[in-house]
Amino acid sequence: MEKIHVNDSELVSRYIKNSDEKAFETLVRRYKSKVYTTIYLIVKDTFVAEDLMQDTFIKAVDVLRSGKYNDEGKFLPWVLRIAHNMAIDYFRRDKRYPNVVFEDGSSVFNTLDFAEDSYEDLQIRNESHAHLRDLIKRLPDSQREVLVMRHYEDMSFQEIADATGVSINTALGRMRYALINLRKMMSKHSPSYDTNLYAA
């Protein structure tokens, strides 16, 4: 076995051009702990993080084999971005609902705490949550991911800053704009909602 350190770009090239499995295995060994940590910071579950780490490398293989990888010698940031998106997508697929709270402390769904869950109540609640998820998907990526991390997984802004590689001030700013945009979209697309709740 050669002990010479081969750079990422060369390993990726070997895998793409020669289907060199050992080259990709080297990349996995080199970065799996960083990929795992990136995911774990978001999902906070060792089993889920392990699964998503595997999914991340499977996705990386698919992209490399499809010829869509843009080789700029930056394999690590690229694979960490996949890992990050996998973790965020996990919460989008998950059935838990976020308790999104506006800056004034009011909850998006504080009018939906029903005394009894009749069929009609459940329908209204499910439609409202589905509508919220649809609006969240329309947010710019950077705002959406902060909102998801904060309200789906209750991450602190320090944890969000660490996971996304930005300062706390940037994370706070993105959250602020996400809530402003969400409020605007709700007032524009949801005349049936309690307008007092979303008043600026």
PDB file of C-alpha atoms in Angstrom, residues 7 21 24 35 37 52 64 105 120 125 149 156-157 159 171 174-175:
ATOM      1  CA  ASN A   7      -5.139  14.795  -2.770  1.00  0.00           C
ATOM      2  CA  GLU A  21     -13.386   1.878  -5.574  1.00  0.00           C
ATOM      3  CA  PHE A  24     -13.508   6.475  -3.035  1.00  0.00           C
ATOM      4  CA  VAL A  35     -19.674  14.171   7.642  1.00  0.00           C
ATOM      5  CA  THR A  37     -20.436  15.380  12.952  1.00  0.00           C
ATOM      6  CA  LEU A  52     -27.761   9.753   6.911  1.00  0.00           C
ATOM      7  CA  LEU A  64     -19.923  11.264  -9.340  1.00  0.00           C
ATOM      8  CA  GLY A 105     -43.814  35.826  20.918  1.00  0.00           C
ATOM      9  CA  GLU A 120     -63.043  18.875  11.332  1.00  0.00           C
ATOM     10  CA  ARG A 125     -54.911  21.557  11.653  1.00  0.00           C
ATOM     11  CA  MET A 149     -33.086  23.920  12.469  1.00  0.00           C
ATOM     12  CA  SER A 156     -29.672  27.021  19.614  1.00  0.00           C
ATOM     13  CA  PHE A 157     -28.372  29.821  17.407  1.00  0.00           C
ATOM     14  CA  GLU A 159     -25.487  25.291  17.155  1.00  0.00           C
ATOM     15  CA  ALA A 171     -27.872  33.087  11.772  1.00  0.00           C
ATOM     16  CA  ARG A 174     -31.482  34.913   8.558  1.00  0.00           C
ATOM     17  CA  MET A 175     -34.073  33.848  11.115  1.00  0.00           C
TER      18      MET A 175
END
